[in-house]
Short mmCIF file of C-alpha atoms in Angstrom, two decimals:
data_model
loop_
_atom_site.label_atom_id
_atom_site.label_comp_id
_atom_site.label_asym_id
_atom_site.label_seq_id
_atom_site.Cartn_x
_atom_site.Cartn_y
_atom_site.Cartn_z
CA MET A 1 10.46 -15.10 -6.55
CA SER A 2 9.07 -12.83 -3.81
CA LEU A 3 6.28 -10.33 -4.45
CA PHE A 4 4.83 -7.08 -3.12
CA ALA A 5 1.64 -5.63 -4.65
CA THR A 6 -0.98 -3.05 -3.86
CA GLU A 7 -3.52 -0.85 -5.62
CA PHE A 8 -5.72 2.06 -4.63
CA PRO A 9 -8.00 4.69 -6.21
CA ILE A 10 -6.61 8.07 -7.21
CA LYS A 11 -8.04 11.42 -8.24
CA ASP A 12 -9.50 11.75 -11.75
CA SER A 13 -7.43 14.88 -12.34
CA ILE A 14 -4.08 13.05 -12.45
CA THR A 15 -2.51 13.34 -15.94
CA ALA A 16 -0.06 11.23 -17.94
CA GLY A 17 2.54 13.97 -17.63
CA GLU A 18 2.27 13.95 -13.85
CA PHE A 19 2.62 10.17 -13.82
CA VAL A 20 5.85 10.29 -15.87
CA SER A 21 7.19 13.14 -13.72
CA GLN A 22 6.67 11.08 -10.57
CA VAL A 23 8.46 8.08 -12.10
CA VAL A 24 11.39 10.26 -13.19
CA ALA A 25 11.68 11.89 -9.76
CA TRP A 26 11.57 8.46 -8.09
CA LEU A 27 14.42 7.14 -10.26
CA ARG A 28 16.45 10.34 -9.89
CA GLY A 29 16.28 9.79 -6.14
CA ASN A 30 17.64 6.23 -6.41
CA LYS A 31 21.41 6.38 -5.95
CA PHE A 32 21.82 3.05 -7.76
CA SER A 33 19.86 4.10 -10.85
CA THR A 34 21.62 5.44 -13.97
CA VAL A 35 19.02 4.68 -16.64
CA LEU A 36 17.97 8.34 -16.95
CA ASP A 37 21.47 9.82 -16.97
CA LYS A 38 21.53 10.26 -20.77
CA ALA A 39 17.79 10.32 -21.49
CA ASN A 40 15.94 13.32 -22.94
CA ASN A 41 12.27 14.28 -22.81
CA HIS A 42 11.55 12.83 -26.25
CA GLU A 43 12.78 9.42 -25.13
CA LEU A 44 10.25 9.45 -22.28
CA ASP A 45 7.24 9.38 -24.60
CA THR A 46 4.58 7.41 -22.72
CA SER A 47 3.19 5.69 -25.83
CA PHE A 48 6.34 3.57 -25.94
CA ALA A 49 9.74 4.20 -24.38
CA HIS A 50 12.53 1.74 -23.69
CA LEU A 51 15.70 2.97 -21.98
CA ARG A 52 18.70 0.89 -21.00
CA GLY A 53 21.49 1.97 -18.66
CA GLU A 54 25.15 1.01 -18.92
CA ASN A 55 24.71 -1.38 -15.98
CA GLY A 56 21.87 -3.28 -17.70
CA GLU A 57 19.15 -1.36 -15.87
CA GLU A 58 15.99 -0.99 -17.97
CA LEU A 59 12.96 1.30 -17.98
CA LEU A 60 9.87 0.74 -20.14
CA LEU A 61 6.98 3.19 -20.43
CA ARG A 62 3.73 2.29 -22.19
CA SER A 63 0.36 3.91 -22.87
CA LEU A 64 -2.63 1.95 -24.16
CA GLU A 65 -6.00 3.48 -25.08
CA ASN A 66 -9.08 1.31 -25.54
CA ILE A 67 -12.14 1.97 -27.70
CA ASP A 68 -14.18 2.79 -24.58
CA ASN A 69 -11.79 5.74 -23.89
CA SER A 70 -10.17 3.98 -20.95
CA VAL A 71 -6.41 4.49 -20.75
CA ALA A 72 -3.67 2.46 -19.08
CA LEU A 73 -0.33 4.16 -18.42
CA GLY A 74 2.44 2.00 -17.07
CA PHE A 75 6.12 1.53 -16.42
CA ARG A 76 8.40 -1.40 -15.69
CA HIS A 77 11.79 -0.86 -14.09
CA ASP A 78 14.43 -3.62 -13.84
CA ILE A 79 17.67 -3.31 -11.91
CA LYS A 80 20.18 -5.96 -10.83
CA ASP A 81 22.14 -5.94 -7.60
CA ASP A 82 25.54 -7.35 -6.61
CA GLU A 83 23.96 -10.41 -4.97
CA GLY A 84 22.63 -11.98 -8.15
CA ARG A 85 19.07 -10.68 -7.92
CA LEU A 86 16.76 -8.78 -10.26
CA TRP A 87 14.43 -6.20 -8.72
CA ARG A 88 11.45 -5.41 -10.92
CA THR A 89 9.02 -2.60 -10.08
CA GLU A 90 5.86 -2.07 -12.14
CA ALA A 91 3.00 0.40 -11.88
CA VAL A 92 -0.11 0.86 -13.99
CA LEU A 93 -2.33 3.94 -13.80
CA LYS A 94 -5.82 3.18 -15.13
CA GLN A 95 -8.04 6.09 -16.19
CA ASN A 96 -11.73 5.90 -17.16
CA PHE A 97 -11.45 2.18 -16.54
CA PRO A 98 -14.66 0.22 -15.84
CA SER A 99 -14.40 0.14 -12.04
CA PRO A 100 -16.73 0.81 -9.09
CA THR A 101 -14.10 3.15 -7.64
CA GLY A 102 -13.01 5.19 -10.68
CA ASN A 103 -9.36 5.72 -11.56
CA PHE A 104 -6.75 3.72 -9.68
CA ILE A 105 -3.09 2.80 -9.65
CA ARG A 106 -1.50 -0.60 -9.10
CA PHE A 107 2.05 -1.39 -7.99
CA LYS A 108 3.94 -4.66 -8.11
CA THR A 109 7.54 -5.30 -7.05
CA GLN A 110 9.34 -8.62 -7.46
CA CYS A 111 12.68 -9.99 -6.33
CA THR A 112 13.95 -12.75 -8.63
CA ALA A 113 17.12 -14.83 -8.37
CA ILE A 114 19.33 -14.66 -11.47
CA GLY A 115 22.33 -16.31 -9.83
CA PRO A 116 22.63 -19.86 -8.41
CA THR A 117 23.36 -18.72 -4.84
CA ALA A 118 21.15 -15.62 -4.69
CA ARG A 119 19.05 -15.14 -1.55
CA ILE A 120 15.53 -13.89 -2.22
CA ASP A 121 14.22 -11.01 -0.07
CA THR A 122 10.66 -9.76 0.24
CA PRO A 123 10.44 -6.44 -1.63
CA ARG A 124 9.62 -3.37 0.42
CA LYS A 125 6.94 -0.88 -0.46
CA PRO A 126 8.29 1.37 -3.25
CA TYR A 127 9.11 4.86 -2.02
CA LEU A 128 7.09 6.15 -4.97
CA ILE A 129 3.89 5.21 -3.10
CA ARG A 130 4.87 7.44 -0.20
CA THR A 131 5.50 10.31 -2.61
CA LEU A 132 2.07 9.93 -4.23
CA ILE A 133 0.40 10.00 -0.81
CA ASN A 134 2.34 13.12 0.16
CA ASP A 135 1.25 14.75 -3.11
CA ASN A 136 -2.42 13.90 -2.43
CA TRP A 137 -2.94 11.54 -5.37
CA PRO A 138 -5.13 9.00 -3.51
CA THR A 139 -8.82 9.46 -2.93
CA ASN A 140 -11.29 7.52 -0.79
CA ASP A 141 -11.16 3.74 -0.61
CA GLY A 142 -14.83 3.16 0.07
CA VAL A 143 -15.52 5.44 3.04
CA LEU A 144 -11.93 5.54 4.34
CA GLN A 145 -9.45 8.08 3.02
CA ILE A 146 -6.17 6.53 1.87
CA SER A 147 -3.45 8.01 4.04
CA ASP A 148 -0.28 7.24 5.96
CA LYS A 149 -1.90 8.43 9.18
CA PRO A 150 -4.16 6.45 11.54
CA ILE A 151 -7.92 6.94 11.73
CA TRP A 152 -8.93 7.67 15.33
CA LEU A 153 -12.55 6.65 15.75
CA THR A 154 -14.81 9.05 17.63
CA ASP A 155 -16.63 7.77 20.72
CA ASP A 156 -20.14 8.41 19.41
CA ALA A 157 -22.79 6.91 17.15
CA ASN A 158 -20.95 7.88 13.97
CA GLY A 159 -17.74 6.29 15.18
CA LEU A 160 -19.57 3.14 16.22
CA ASP A 161 -21.30 2.87 12.85
CA LEU A 162 -17.96 3.25 11.03
CA ALA A 163 -16.35 0.66 13.30
CA ALA A 164 -19.15 -1.84 12.64
CA ASN A 165 -18.98 -1.46 8.86
CA THR A 166 -15.19 -1.65 8.97
CA THR A 167 -15.22 -4.81 11.09
CA LEU A 168 -17.64 -6.47 8.67
CA GLY A 169 -15.46 -5.57 5.68
CA LEU A 170 -17.93 -3.06 4.25
CA SER A 171 -15.90 0.15 4.51
CA THR A 172 -13.22 -0.46 1.85
CA HIS A 173 -12.84 -1.85 -1.67
CA HIS A 174 -9.07 -2.13 -2.11
CA LEU A 175 -7.06 -2.11 1.10
CA PRO A 176 -7.31 -4.24 4.25
CA VAL A 177 -7.79 -2.62 7.64
CA ILE A 178 -5.61 -3.00 10.71
CA TYR A 179 -8.01 -2.44 13.62
CA ILE A 180 -6.44 -1.60 16.99
CA SER A 181 -8.77 -2.25 19.89
CA ALA A 182 -8.60 -0.30 23.15
CA LYS A 183 -7.70 -1.48 26.67
CA GLY A 184 -9.25 1.60 28.25
CA THR A 185 -10.15 5.17 27.38
CA SER A 186 -7.45 6.32 24.92
CA LYS A 187 -5.32 3.37 26.02
CA TRP A 188 -4.01 0.68 23.68
CA GLU A 189 -1.42 -2.06 23.84
CA PHE A 190 0.79 0.35 21.90
CA SER A 191 1.63 4.02 22.27
CA ALA A 192 0.04 6.63 20.02
CA GLU A 193 3.49 7.16 18.47
CA GLU A 194 3.76 3.46 17.62
CA ILE A 195 0.32 3.53 16.03
CA ASP A 196 1.33 6.60 14.01
CA LYS A 197 4.47 4.78 12.81
CA LEU A 198 2.45 1.69 11.87
CA ALA A 199 0.09 3.80 9.74
CA TYR A 200 3.06 5.56 8.15
CA ASP A 201 4.69 2.27 7.19
CA LEU A 202 1.43 0.84 5.81
CA GLY A 203 0.31 3.91 3.87
CA GLY A 204 -1.10 2.71 0.53
CA VAL A 205 -1.06 -0.90 1.78
CA ALA A 206 -3.61 -0.91 4.62
CA HIS A 207 -5.72 1.46 6.67
CA VAL A 208 -4.92 1.70 10.38
CA VAL A 209 -7.97 2.32 12.58
CA ALA A 210 -7.90 2.77 16.37
CA GLU A 211 -10.95 2.65 18.62
CA PRO A 212 -11.41 5.15 21.47
CA SER A 213 -12.24 3.03 24.54
CA ARG A 214 -12.98 -0.40 26.00
CA ASN A 215 -16.66 0.54 26.46
CA PHE A 216 -16.76 1.34 22.74
CA ALA A 217 -15.55 -2.23 22.02
CA VAL A 218 -18.32 -3.69 24.17
CA LYS A 219 -20.95 -1.78 22.21
CA LEU A 220 -19.34 -2.84 18.95
CA LYS A 221 -19.33 -6.47 20.03
CA ASN A 222 -23.11 -6.43 20.40
CA ILE A 223 -23.55 -4.95 16.92
CA VAL A 224 -21.27 -7.38 15.05
CA ASP A 225 -22.13 -10.51 17.07
CA GLY A 226 -18.71 -10.71 18.66
CA LYS A 227 -16.79 -10.67 15.36
CA ASN A 228 -14.49 -7.87 16.44
CA ALA A 229 -11.04 -7.39 17.94
CA TYR A 230 -11.15 -6.33 21.61
CA GLY A 231 -9.10 -6.11 24.81
CA GLY A 232 -6.02 -4.58 23.19
CA SER A 233 -5.78 -7.09 20.34
CA ILE A 234 -5.27 -6.14 16.70
CA GLY A 235 -7.72 -7.23 14.03
CA VAL A 236 -6.80 -7.81 10.39
CA ILE A 237 -9.86 -7.12 8.24
CA ALA A 238 -10.23 -7.85 4.52
CA PRO A 239 -12.58 -5.92 2.18
CA LYS A 240 -15.94 -7.69 1.64
CA HIS A 241 -14.86 -10.44 4.03
CA GLY A 242 -14.46 -9.05 7.52
CA LEU A 243 -12.17 -10.15 10.32
CA LEU A 244 -9.43 -12.53 9.17
CA ARG A 245 -7.56 -12.91 12.44
CA LYS A 246 -6.80 -11.37 15.83
CA ILE A 247 -3.27 -10.70 16.99
CA PHE A 248 -2.47 -10.41 20.69
CA SER A 249 0.60 -8.80 22.20
CA SER A 250 2.50 -8.78 25.46
CA SER A 251 2.85 -5.54 27.40
CA GLU A 252 6.65 -5.83 27.17
CA ASN A 253 8.07 -3.27 24.78
CA SER A 254 10.28 -5.78 22.97
CA GLU A 255 7.23 -7.95 22.38
CA ASN A 256 5.30 -4.94 21.07
CA VAL A 257 8.00 -4.22 18.50
CA ASN A 258 7.88 -7.83 17.34
CA THR A 259 4.06 -7.79 17.23
CA LEU A 260 4.00 -4.68 15.06
CA SER A 261 6.52 -6.26 12.70
CA VAL A 262 4.21 -9.27 12.38
CA VAL A 263 1.25 -6.97 11.73
CA ARG A 264 3.15 -5.14 8.97
CA LYS A 265 4.07 -8.43 7.35
CA ILE A 266 0.53 -9.85 7.53
CA ALA A 267 -1.00 -6.66 6.13
CA THR A 268 1.46 -6.67 3.23
CA ILE A 269 0.80 -10.35 2.47
CA VAL A 270 -3.00 -9.86 2.56
CA ARG A 271 -2.81 -6.88 0.20
CA SER A 272 -0.28 -8.55 -2.12
CA GLN A 273 -2.47 -11.66 -2.49
CA THR A 274 -5.71 -9.76 -3.10
CA PRO A 275 -6.86 -10.06 -6.75
CA ALA A 276 -6.23 -7.01 -8.94
CA LEU A 277 -9.00 -5.04 -10.62
CA GLY A 278 -9.15 -5.09 -14.41
#
């Protein structure tokens, strides 16, 4: 079995109806999904719904309310492919849940072999996460806004303070940070377009932060006792922990592409293995 998982805080205003609407839109956009073809609105009651498609595809919707007024809304979607694998996607939206960050949503996707010769693949980030980001569901993760765009640090005291807290793992609660150090003023081992694409791919999985200059990195090094990425390297930073590792790249473009693929994979693994809240 191979696993993808992430979670992040969302706005308090999100309702159960909006959650179900997003799930329905996500499945309608899946050309392999037929589970909703004959469903009606009554069958999508969030307290308990169980739909089965003609191809064995299944959708479960549940709503649980606790005595402390916290509510958990969730779905589980199972679909088989032609290669003998089961793809299971789950999401739980927790409202008024005892948490230092308020309401949040968690996703988990698994690939499981159901045939003797099936080859397991690592699940990709569900497209539903991208839709929620585009619709402005997420809120701040600590002091960093959850987004699919990079955070470009400013070359001043505020930027330096944010970089120091980020490097020490103090800026976020849920998502790791991919920190891209500078080789010069507005110069990195990667182009600005590549950094934009990295942030887009990791939206809802990790924050992507880029520093402004090499001089900025020198100042940061003095503040964090050298525990920072520098010289064009990429730092992988875990919440409440700090720098996990540095990744260096060649200046060759083909090497850069490979390096960014490694960074995406590491960020996904770190987030997937982080314990869930609640």
